[in-house]
Amino acid sequence: MTKIRKLLVANRGEIALRVMRTAREMGIRTVAIYSEADRLSPHVRYADEAVCVGPAPSAESYLKADVIIDVCRKLNVDAIHPGYGFLSENAAFARLVREAGLIFVGPSPEAIEIMGSKLGAKAAVAAYNIPMVPGTPDAIMDRGEAKRTAAQIGYPILIKASAGGGGKGMRIVEREEEFDEGMDRAVSEAISAFGDGSVFIEKYVTSPRHVEIQVLGDQHGNIIHLFERECSVQRRHQKVVEEAPSAILTPQIRAEMGRCAVDVARACGYYGAGTVEFIVDDQLNFYFLEMNTRLQVEHPVTEQITGIDLVKQMIYIAEGKPLEIRQEALEIKGHAVEVRVYAEDPANNFLPDVGTLHTYVRPQGNGVRLDDGFEEGMTIPIFYDPMIAKLITYGATREEAIEKMIRAIDEYQISGVQTTLPFCRFVMEHEAFRSGQFDTHFVQRYFTPEMLQQTGDATETRLAAALAAYLLETGKPKGKAAAGEVVTQKSKWRERRLG
Ligand code: MV4
């Protein structure tokens, strides 16, 4: 047991703040690192100490492992929390941290390594009874043999890069005639993207849902799961909406998936917070795909329905404490939905629209959680992911959480950049989302930019939004309305559908 007294957060934006808030609650001093582009960021001001680690590009700042470890030595830091992205799933970094005598708030380098390879993950779980999509268990060495396997499992098949993840390095092959071309492309893509041309094949599940299970393991071999998150609403492998629990799982399937996820974690001696990713077909069969060895962007929905602070648990685990939460004591309470608010223009193919947040008014109230890393007047840098915030709502039921989300989206005032908020509202209102009958093709199947009913050109829309925000903030009813006069506010997007 090593008490962490000072924690460096090797990240930026909302997740750096999220981690530091919990650290502060635990009486742990915090150190921020930042790039020259993030000098004025809230995460820098929030920390007890902050150190600039380099210029704006990530490779020259947030990814500088040696510089970050040097900062730890100079400031007497005990532990590093990597957040997500950047160095969070870098086994070599986790190893360097350990060798420097520091605590990595996350899994062992060995677990990161095993799960960083999809084939490594499959091999590791082979000793357990984990359902997997039919396919080849090893990297393809012999094309003739692979073709015979493909014919056996039946087309369409999917060629996947072992080193890939999050949809990178995947290729659908519809019939045997396309096999060779698919292989060639998949291999060369894998080599250029990951420096590793290992690929394998799987039966292509055509309309899956993406359901993942949150796990927590301690350094004494105890592992629990904290139920699922449904992440099927995504666009080009970028998640847009996440929720917990999933609208389709039965208690029985949930328990089975949970057991499998715990076994996957056990298979690699996992400790820390991790996520086991499954796809679920239309018959509710589930298949293990991969494991993410980090705290995920969408972790707040799990925190809302379980009441557990995942970062706090990660820190206890890193200190060597045994888990105090029993699986039997865990239950799902209520329903949580998260939408990711990006500085992207949904009316223009989701092109990043970085710029200055001229207006930035946050939604508030019962059941609303906003994890963000920006303030009014700040400029969103072009160097990093353009996510502005995660908006999370929590209610007793799924319907209540969705209603709250629509209300919160309508309260959220952002001008200066286009955001995905109108698109998120579109999802919340959609019948397929409402009914829970959707899969990973939701966006492709149902969304066209015209549905946002944005009239006029972008400038006009932007001006209108800025004006609306200005009026809300300044003049408006007070003083202008005579006694007894009724003042009505127009909905920002469009009238609510009734009933
Ligand atoms: C699949 C699949 C269908 N069949 N594997 C995409 C991300 C990566 N983690 C795995 N992915 C998929 N693997 C088989 N055998 C469909 C997907 C997939 C997907 C999975 C989860 C969430 C969104 C997705 C979007 C497209 C495809």
Coordinates of C-alpha atoms and ligand atoms in Angstrom, one line a residue:
M1 CA 0.0 0.0 0.0
T2 CA 1.5 3.3 -1.1
K3 CA -0.5 6.4 -0.4
I4 CA -0.6 8.8 -3.4
R5 CA 0.0 12.3 -2.2
K6 CA 0.7 14.1 -5.4
L7 CA -0.8 13.1 -8.8
L8 CA 0.3 14.4 -12.2
V9 CA -2.4 14.2 -14.9
A10 CA -0.8 13.6 -18.3
N11 CA -3.7 14.9 -20.2
R12 CA -5.7 18.1 -21.1
G13 CA -9.3 19.3 -21.3
E14 CA -12.3 17.8 -19.7
I15 CA -10.7 14.5 -18.6
A16 CA -7.8 16.3 -16.9
L17 CA -10.3 18.3 -14.9
R18 CA -12.4 15.2 -14.2
V19 CA -9.4 13.4 -12.8
M20 CA -8.1 16.3 -10.7
R21 CA -11.6 16.9 -9.2
T22 CA -11.6 13.5 -7.7
A23 CA -7.9 13.8 -6.6
R24 CA -8.8 17.0 -4.8
E25 CA -11.7 15.3 -3.0
M26 CA -9.3 12.6 -1.9
G27 CA -6.8 15.2 -0.5
I28 CA -4.3 14.5 -3.2
R29 CA -2.3 17.4 -4.6
T30 CA -2.5 17.8 -8.4
V31 CA 0.0 18.7 -11.1
A32 CA -1.2 19.7 -14.6
I33 CA 0.9 19.6 -17.7
Y34 CA 0.1 21.7 -20.7
S35 CA 1.2 22.7 -24.2
E36 CA 1.7 26.2 -25.3
A37 CA -1.7 26.1 -26.9
D38 CA -3.4 25.3 -23.6
R39 CA -1.8 28.0 -21.4
L40 CA -5.2 29.5 -20.5
S41 CA -7.1 26.2 -20.1
P42 CA -9.2 25.5 -17.0
H43 CA -7.2 22.3 -16.3
V44 CA -4.1 24.4 -15.9
R45 CA -5.7 26.8 -13.4
Y46 CA -7.4 24.0 -11.5
A47 CA -4.2 22.2 -10.7
D48 CA -2.2 23.0 -7.6
E49 CA 0.9 23.2 -9.9
A50 CA 1.2 23.3 -13.7
V51 CA 4.1 22.8 -16.0
C52 CA 4.4 23.7 -19.7
V53 CA 5.8 20.7 -21.4
G54 CA 6.2 22.0 -25.0
P55 CA 4.7 23.4 -28.1
A56 CA 1.1 22.8 -29.3
P57 CA 1.6 19.6 -31.3
S58 CA 0.9 16.5 -29.1
A59 CA 4.1 14.8 -30.3
E60 CA 6.0 17.7 -28.8
S61 CA 4.1 18.0 -25.5
Y62 CA 1.4 15.6 -24.3
L63 CA 3.3 12.6 -25.7
K64 CA 6.7 13.5 -24.4
A65 CA 7.1 10.6 -22.0
D66 CA 10.6 11.5 -20.8
V67 CA 9.7 15.2 -20.2
I68 CA 6.6 14.2 -18.2
I69 CA 8.6 11.8 -16.0
D70 CA 11.2 14.5 -15.4
V71 CA 8.5 16.9 -14.2
C72 CA 7.4 14.2 -11.8
R73 CA 11.0 13.9 -10.4
K74 CA 11.3 17.7 -10.0
L75 CA 8.0 18.1 -8.3
N76 CA 8.0 15.1 -6.1
V77 CA 5.0 13.5 -7.8
D78 CA 4.0 10.0 -6.7
A79 CA 1.7 8.9 -9.5
I80 CA 0.6 9.6 -13.1
H81 CA -3.0 9.4 -14.3
P82 CA -2.9 9.2 -18.2
G83 CA -6.6 9.9 -18.8
Y84 CA -7.7 8.6 -22.3
G85 CA -5.9 9.0 -25.6
F86 CA -2.3 10.3 -25.6
L87 CA -0.1 7.9 -23.5
S88 CA -3.0 6.0 -21.8
E89 CA -2.6 2.8 -23.7
N90 CA 1.1 3.0 -24.3
A91 CA 2.8 0.0 -22.7
A92 CA 6.3 1.4 -23.1
F93 CA 5.2 4.5 -21.2
A94 CA 3.6 2.5 -18.4
R95 CA 6.9 0.6 -18.1
L96 CA 8.9 3.9 -18.0
V97 CA 6.7 5.2 -15.2
R98 CA 7.2 2.0 -13.2
E99 CA 11.0 2.1 -13.8
A100 CA 11.1 5.7 -12.6
G101 CA 9.7 4.5 -9.3
L102 CA 6.3 6.2 -10.0
I103 CA 2.8 4.7 -9.8
F104 CA 0.9 4.4 -13.1
V105 CA -2.8 4.8 -12.4
G106 CA -3.9 2.1 -14.8
P107 CA -3.2 -1.5 -15.6
S108 CA 0.2 -3.2 -15.9
P109 CA 2.3 -2.7 -19.0
E110 CA 1.9 -6.4 -19.7
A111 CA -1.9 -6.2 -19.7
I112 CA -1.8 -3.1 -22.0
E113 CA 0.5 -5.0 -24.4
I114 CA -1.6 -8.2 -24.6
M115 CA -4.9 -6.3 -25.1
G116 CA -3.2 -3.9 -27.6
S117 CA -3.1 -6.7 -30.0
K118 CA -6.5 -8.2 -31.0
L119 CA -4.9 -11.6 -31.7
G120 CA -3.1 -11.4 -28.4
A121 CA -6.4 -10.8 -26.7
K122 CA -8.0 -13.7 -28.5
A123 CA -5.1 -16.0 -27.5
A124 CA -5.2 -14.8 -23.9
V125 CA -8.9 -15.5 -23.5
A126 CA -8.8 -18.9 -25.3
A127 CA -8.6 -20.8 -22.1
Y128 CA -11.9 -19.3 -21.0
N129 CA -15.4 -19.9 -22.4
I130 CA -15.8 -16.5 -24.1
P131 CA -18.0 -16.3 -27.2
M132 CA -16.2 -15.0 -30.2
V133 CA -17.2 -14.4 -33.8
P134 CA -16.2 -17.4 -36.0
G135 CA -12.9 -16.7 -37.7
T136 CA -9.2 -17.3 -37.8
P137 CA -7.5 -17.4 -34.4
D138 CA -4.0 -16.4 -35.8
A139 CA -2.5 -14.0 -38.2
I140 CA -3.1 -15.1 -41.8
M141 CA 0.1 -16.6 -43.3
D142 CA -1.4 -18.7 -46.1
R143 CA -4.0 -17.0 -48.3
G144 CA -5.3 -20.3 -49.7
E145 CA -6.0 -21.6 -46.2
A146 CA -7.6 -18.2 -45.2
K147 CA -9.9 -18.4 -48.3
R148 CA -11.0 -21.9 -47.4
T149 CA -11.8 -20.6 -43.8
A150 CA -13.7 -17.7 -45.3
A151 CA -15.7 -20.1 -47.5
Q152 CA -16.5 -22.2 -44.4
I153 CA -17.7 -19.4 -42.2
G154 CA -19.5 -17.8 -45.1
Y155 CA -19.4 -14.4 -46.7
P156 CA -19.5 -11.5 -46.0
I157 CA -16.3 -11.6 -43.9
L158 CA -14.3 -8.9 -42.2
I159 CA -10.5 -8.6 -42.4
K160 CA -9.2 -6.9 -39.3
A161 CA -5.7 -5.6 -38.5
S162 CA -4.5 -7.2 -35.2
A163 CA -2.9 -3.9 -34.2
G164 CA -6.0 -1.9 -35.1
G165 CA -8.7 -0.6 -32.9
G166 CA -11.7 1.6 -33.0
G167 CA -12.5 0.6 -36.5
K168 CA -9.1 1.4 -38.0
G169 CA -7.7 -1.3 -40.4
M170 CA -10.9 -3.1 -41.1
R171 CA -12.2 -4.3 -44.5
I172 CA -15.5 -5.9 -45.4
V173 CA -15.3 -8.6 -48.1
E174 CA -18.6 -9.5 -49.7
R175 CA -17.6 -12.5 -51.9
E176 CA -14.6 -14.7 -52.7
E177 CA -13.8 -12.8 -55.9
E178 CA -12.9 -9.7 -53.7
F179 CA -10.9 -11.6 -51.2
D180 CA -7.4 -11.0 -52.6
E181 CA -7.9 -7.3 -53.2
G182 CA -9.3 -7.0 -49.7
M183 CA -6.4 -8.7 -48.2
D184 CA -3.9 -6.6 -50.1
R185 CA -5.5 -3.4 -49.0
A186 CA -6.0 -4.5 -45.4
V187 CA -2.3 -5.6 -45.1
S188 CA -0.9 -2.4 -46.7
E189 CA -3.2 -0.3 -44.6
A190 CA -2.2 -2.1 -41.4
I191 CA 1.5 -1.7 -42.2
S192 CA 1.3 2.0 -42.9
A193 CA -1.0 2.7 -40.0
F194 CA 0.5 0.5 -37.3
G195 CA 3.8 -0.8 -38.7
D196 CA 2.3 -4.3 -38.3
G197 CA 0.7 -6.1 -41.2
S198 CA -0.8 -8.9 -39.2
V199 CA -4.5 -9.4 -40.2
F200 CA -7.1 -12.1 -39.4
I201 CA -10.6 -12.7 -40.6
E202 CA -14.0 -12.9 -38.9
K203 CA -17.5 -13.5 -40.0
Y204 CA -19.1 -10.1 -40.6
V205 CA -22.0 -9.5 -38.2
T206 CA -24.0 -7.1 -40.5
S207 CA -26.1 -5.1 -38.0
P208 CA -24.5 -5.3 -34.6
R209 CA -25.0 -3.2 -31.6
H210 CA -22.0 -2.1 -29.7
V211 CA -22.2 -3.0 -26.0
E212 CA -19.3 -2.7 -23.6
I213 CA -18.8 -3.8 -20.0
Q214 CA -17.0 -1.7 -17.5
V215 CA -14.7 -3.7 -15.2
L216 CA -12.6 -2.9 -12.2
G217 CA -9.8 -5.1 -10.9
D218 CA -7.5 -4.7 -8.0
Q219 CA -3.9 -5.9 -7.6
H220 CA -5.0 -8.8 -5.4
G221 CA -7.0 -10.6 -8.1
N222 CA -10.4 -9.3 -7.3
I223 CA -12.4 -8.3 -10.4
I224 CA -15.9 -6.9 -10.7
H225 CA -18.0 -5.5 -13.5
L226 CA -20.2 -2.4 -13.4
F227 CA -22.7 -3.4 -16.1
E228 CA -22.8 -2.2 -19.6
R229 CA -22.8 0.9 -21.8
E230 CA -24.6 0.9 -25.1
C231 CA -22.5 2.8 -27.7
S232 CA -24.2 1.9 -31.0
V233 CA -25.0 5.4 -32.1
Q234 CA -21.7 6.3 -33.7
R235 CA -20.5 7.9 -36.9
R236 CA -17.4 6.5 -38.6
H237 CA -16.4 4.8 -35.4
Q238 CA -16.7 8.0 -33.5
K239 CA -19.2 7.5 -30.7
V240 CA -21.9 10.2 -30.5
V241 CA -24.4 9.0 -27.9
E242 CA -23.8 6.5 -25.1
E243 CA -26.1 5.2 -22.4
A244 CA -26.3 2.9 -19.5
P245 CA -28.0 0.5 -19.1
S246 CA -28.6 -0.8 -22.7
A247 CA -32.3 -0.7 -23.6
I248 CA -32.1 -4.3 -25.0
L249 CA -30.3 -6.5 -22.5
T250 CA -32.2 -8.8 -20.2
P251 CA -30.9 -9.3 -16.6
Q252 CA -29.8 -12.8 -17.7
I253 CA -27.8 -11.7 -20.7
R254 CA -26.3 -8.8 -18.7
A255 CA -25.1 -11.2 -16.0
E256 CA -23.6 -13.5 -18.7
M257 CA -21.8 -10.7 -20.4
G258 CA -20.6 -9.4 -17.1
R259 CA -19.2 -12.8 -16.2
C260 CA -17.4 -13.0 -19.6
A261 CA -16.0 -9.5 -19.2
V262 CA -14.6 -10.4 -15.8
D263 CA -13.0 -13.6 -17.3
V264 CA -11.4 -11.5 -20.1
A265 CA -9.9 -9.2 -17.5
R266 CA -8.8 -12.3 -15.5
A267 CA -7.2 -13.7 -18.6
C268 CA -4.6 -10.9 -18.7
G269 CA -4.2 -10.4 -15.0
Y270 CA -6.0 -7.1 -15.2
Y271 CA -6.1 -4.4 -12.6
G272 CA -7.4 -0.9 -12.8
A273 CA -10.5 0.3 -14.8
G274 CA -11.0 -1.4 -18.2
T275 CA -13.7 -1.9 -20.8
V276 CA -14.5 -5.1 -22.5
E277 CA -16.1 -4.5 -25.9
F278 CA -18.7 -6.8 -27.4
I279 CA -21.0 -6.8 -30.4
V280 CA -24.5 -8.0 -30.0
D281 CA -26.5 -9.4 -33.0
D282 CA -30.2 -9.2 -33.6
Q283 CA -30.8 -12.5 -31.8
L284 CA -29.0 -11.0 -28.7
N285 CA -26.0 -13.3 -29.2
F286 CA -22.9 -11.5 -28.0
Y287 CA -19.3 -11.8 -29.0
F288 CA -16.1 -10.5 -27.4
L289 CA -14.2 -8.1 -29.7
E290 CA -11.4 -6.4 -27.8
M291 CA -10.5 -4.8 -24.4
N292 CA -9.7 -1.1 -23.9
T293 CA -7.2 -0.7 -21.1
R294 CA -8.0 2.9 -20.1
L295 CA -10.7 5.0 -18.5
Q296 CA -13.1 5.7 -21.4
V297 CA -14.6 8.9 -22.6
E298 CA -18.1 7.6 -21.8
H299 CA -17.3 6.4 -18.2
P300 CA -19.7 9.0 -16.6
V301 CA -22.9 7.1 -17.6
T302 CA -21.6 4.1 -15.6
E303 CA -20.8 6.4 -12.6
Q304 CA -24.4 7.8 -12.8
I305 CA -26.2 4.5 -12.7
T306 CA -23.9 2.8 -10.1
G307 CA -23.0 5.8 -7.9
I308 CA -19.3 4.8 -8.1
D309 CA -16.6 7.3 -8.8
L310 CA -14.4 5.3 -11.3
V311 CA -11.4 7.6 -10.9
K312 CA -11.5 7.2 -7.1
Q313 CA -11.5 3.4 -7.5
M314 CA -8.6 3.7 -10.0
I315 CA -6.6 5.6 -7.5
Y316 CA -7.3 3.2 -4.6
I317 CA -6.4 0.3 -6.9
A318 CA -3.1 2.0 -7.9
E319 CA -2.3 2.5 -4.2
G320 CA -2.7 -1.3 -3.8
K321 CA -5.9 -1.3 -1.8
P322 CA -8.2 -4.2 -2.2
L323 CA -11.6 -3.5 -3.9
E324 CA -14.2 -2.9 -1.3
I325 CA -17.1 -3.2 -3.7
R326 CA -18.8 -6.6 -3.9
Q327 CA -20.4 -7.7 -7.1
E328 CA -23.5 -8.8 -5.3
A329 CA -23.9 -5.3 -3.7
L330 CA -23.9 -3.6 -7.1
E331 CA -27.2 -2.6 -8.8
I332 CA -28.3 -0.4 -11.6
K333 CA -30.2 2.6 -10.4
G334 CA -31.9 4.7 -13.0
H335 CA -30.7 5.5 -16.5
A336 CA -28.0 7.8 -17.9
V337 CA -27.4 9.2 -21.4
E338 CA -24.3 11.0 -22.6
V339 CA -23.9 13.0 -25.8
R340 CA -20.5 14.2 -27.1
V341 CA -20.5 17.9 -28.0
Y342 CA -18.0 18.5 -30.8
A343 CA -16.9 21.7 -32.5
E344 CA -18.0 20.1 -35.8
D345 CA -20.6 21.2 -38.3
P346 CA -23.2 18.4 -38.7
A347 CA -24.7 20.3 -41.6
N348 CA -21.4 20.1 -43.4
N349 CA -20.2 16.5 -43.1
F350 CA -19.1 17.0 -39.5
L351 CA -16.1 19.1 -40.6
P352 CA -14.2 20.4 -37.6
D353 CA -15.2 24.0 -36.9
V354 CA -12.7 25.2 -34.4
G355 CA -12.7 28.8 -33.4
T356 CA -13.7 31.0 -30.4
L357 CA -16.5 30.3 -28.0
H358 CA -18.1 33.7 -28.2
T359 CA -21.1 32.5 -26.2
Y360 CA -20.8 29.6 -23.8
V361 CA -23.7 29.1 -21.4
R362 CA -23.9 25.8 -19.7
P363 CA -27.1 23.8 -19.0
Q364 CA -27.8 23.2 -15.4
G365 CA -30.4 21.6 -13.1
N366 CA -31.5 18.3 -11.7
G367 CA -30.0 15.3 -13.4
V368 CA -27.6 17.3 -15.6
R369 CA -23.8 16.7 -15.5
L370 CA -21.5 18.5 -17.8
D371 CA -17.9 17.5 -18.1
D372 CA -16.1 20.1 -20.2
G373 CA -12.8 21.8 -20.4
F374 CA -13.6 25.2 -22.0
E375 CA -14.9 28.6 -21.0
E376 CA -16.6 31.5 -22.8
G377 CA -14.1 33.4 -24.8
M378 CA -11.7 30.5 -25.2
T379 CA -10.4 29.3 -28.6
I380 CA -10.6 25.6 -29.4
P381 CA -7.2 24.6 -30.6
I382 CA -6.9 22.8 -33.9
F383 CA -4.2 20.5 -32.6
Y384 CA -6.4 18.2 -30.6
D385 CA -9.7 16.3 -30.6
P386 CA -12.4 19.0 -31.2
M387 CA -14.6 17.7 -28.3
I388 CA -16.0 20.6 -26.3
A389 CA -17.9 18.7 -23.7
K390 CA -19.8 15.7 -22.6
L391 CA -23.3 16.3 -21.6
I392 CA -24.8 13.6 -19.4
T393 CA -28.3 13.4 -18.0
Y394 CA -29.6 11.0 -15.4
G395 CA -33.2 10.0 -14.7
A396 CA -35.3 7.3 -13.0
T397 CA -36.1 5.9 -16.4
R398 CA -34.7 6.0 -20.0
E399 CA -37.5 8.3 -21.1
E400 CA -36.8 10.7 -18.3
A401 CA -33.0 10.8 -19.1
I402 CA -33.8 11.5 -22.7
E403 CA -36.4 14.2 -21.9
K404 CA -33.8 15.8 -19.6
M405 CA -31.2 15.6 -22.4
I406 CA -33.5 17.5 -24.8
R407 CA -34.1 20.1 -22.2
A408 CA -30.4 20.4 -21.4
I409 CA -29.5 20.7 -25.1
D410 CA -32.0 23.5 -25.5
E411 CA -30.5 25.3 -22.5
Y412 CA -26.9 24.9 -23.8
Q413 CA -25.9 28.2 -25.6
I414 CA -22.8 28.0 -27.8
S415 CA -21.9 30.6 -30.5
G416 CA -18.8 31.2 -32.4
V417 CA -18.4 27.6 -33.6
Q418 CA -20.9 25.1 -35.1
T419 CA -21.5 22.1 -32.8
T420 CA -23.0 18.7 -32.9
L421 CA -25.7 19.7 -30.4
P422 CA -28.5 19.9 -33.1
F423 CA -27.4 16.5 -34.3
C424 CA -27.6 15.1 -30.8
R425 CA -31.1 16.5 -30.4
F426 CA -32.1 14.9 -33.7
V427 CA -30.9 11.5 -32.2
M428 CA -32.8 12.1 -29.0
E429 CA -36.1 12.8 -30.9
H430 CA -35.7 9.9 -33.4
E431 CA -38.3 7.1 -33.2
A432 CA -35.6 4.4 -33.6
F433 CA -33.6 5.8 -30.7
R434 CA -36.7 6.4 -28.6
S435 CA -37.9 2.8 -29.1
G436 CA -34.4 1.3 -28.5
Q437 CA -34.5 -0.4 -31.9
F438 CA -31.2 0.7 -33.4
D439 CA -27.8 -0.6 -34.3
T440 CA -24.4 0.7 -35.4
H441 CA -25.9 1.9 -38.7
F442 CA -28.2 4.4 -37.0
V443 CA -26.5 7.5 -38.3
Q444 CA -25.9 6.2 -41.8
R445 CA -29.5 4.9 -42.0
Y446 CA -31.4 7.9 -40.7
F447 CA -29.4 11.1 -40.8
T448 CA -29.2 13.6 -43.6
P449 CA -28.0 17.2 -42.9
E450 CA -31.4 18.6 -44.1
M451 CA -33.0 17.1 -41.0
L452 CA -31.4 19.8 -38.9
Q453 CA -33.6 22.4 -40.7
Q454 CA -30.8 24.8 -40.9
T455 CA -31.9 27.5 -43.2
G456 CA -29.6 30.1 -44.7
D457 CA -25.9 29.9 -45.0
A458 CA -23.6 29.1 -42.2
T459 CA -22.8 32.8 -41.5
E460 CA -26.5 33.6 -41.2
T461 CA -27.1 30.7 -38.9
R462 CA -24.1 31.7 -36.8
L463 CA -25.3 35.3 -36.6
A464 CA -28.7 34.2 -35.6
A465 CA -27.4 32.0 -32.8
A466 CA -25.1 34.7 -31.6
L467 CA -28.0 37.2 -31.5
A468 CA -30.3 34.8 -29.7
A469 CA -27.6 34.2 -27.1
Y470 CA -26.9 37.9 -26.8
L471 CA -30.6 38.6 -26.2
L472 CA -30.9 35.8 -23.7
E473 CA -27.9 37.2 -21.8
T474 CA -28.7 40.9 -21.9
G475 CA -31.8 43.0 -22.4
K476 CA -34.8 40.7 -22.8
P477 CA -38.0 40.8 -20.8
K478 CA -36.8 42.7 -17.8
G479 CA -37.6 46.3 -18.1
K480 CA -39.0 46.0 -21.6
A481 CA -42.2 44.2 -20.9
A482 CA -45.1 46.2 -19.4
A483 CA -46.9 44.9 -16.4
G484 CA -49.3 42.1 -17.4
E485 CA -47.6 41.6 -20.8
V486 CA -46.9 37.9 -21.8
V487 CA -43.5 37.3 -23.2
T488 CA -42.9 34.0 -25.0
Q489 CA -39.5 32.5 -25.8
K490 CA -39.0 30.8 -29.1
S491 CA -37.4 27.3 -29.0
K492 CA -33.8 27.4 -30.3
W493 CA -34.2 24.5 -32.7
R494 CA -37.8 23.9 -33.4
E495 CA -41.1 23.4 -31.6
R496 CA -41.2 20.4 -29.3
R497 CA -43.2 17.6 -30.7
L498 CA -46.1 17.0 -28.3
G499 CA -47.3 13.6 -27.0
Ligands
MV4_1 C1 -17.1 -6.2 -36.3 C2 -18.3 -5.8 -36.9 C3 -19.0 -6.8 -37.4 N1 -18.6 -8.1 -37.5 N2 -16.7 -7.5 -36.3 C4 -15.6 -1.8 -35.4 C5 -14.7 -1.2 -34.3 C6 -14.0 -2.4 -33.8 N3 -13.8 -2.3 -32.4 C7 -14.8 -3.6 -34.2 N4 -15.8 -3.1 -35.1 C8 -16.7 -4.0 -35.7 N5 -16.3 -5.3 -35.7 C9 -17.4 -8.4 -36.9 N6 -17.0 -9.6 -36.9 C10 -18.7 -4.5 -36.8 C11 -17.9 -3.6 -36.3 C12 -18.4 -2.2 -36.3 C13 -18.6 -1.5 -35.2 C14 -18.5 -2.1 -33.9 C15 -18.7 -1.4 -32.8 C16 -19.2 -0.1 -32.9 C17 -19.4 0.5 -34.1 C18 -19.1 -0.2 -35.3 C19 -19.3 0.4 -36.5 C20 -19.1 -0.3 -37.7 C21 -18.6 -1.6 -37.6

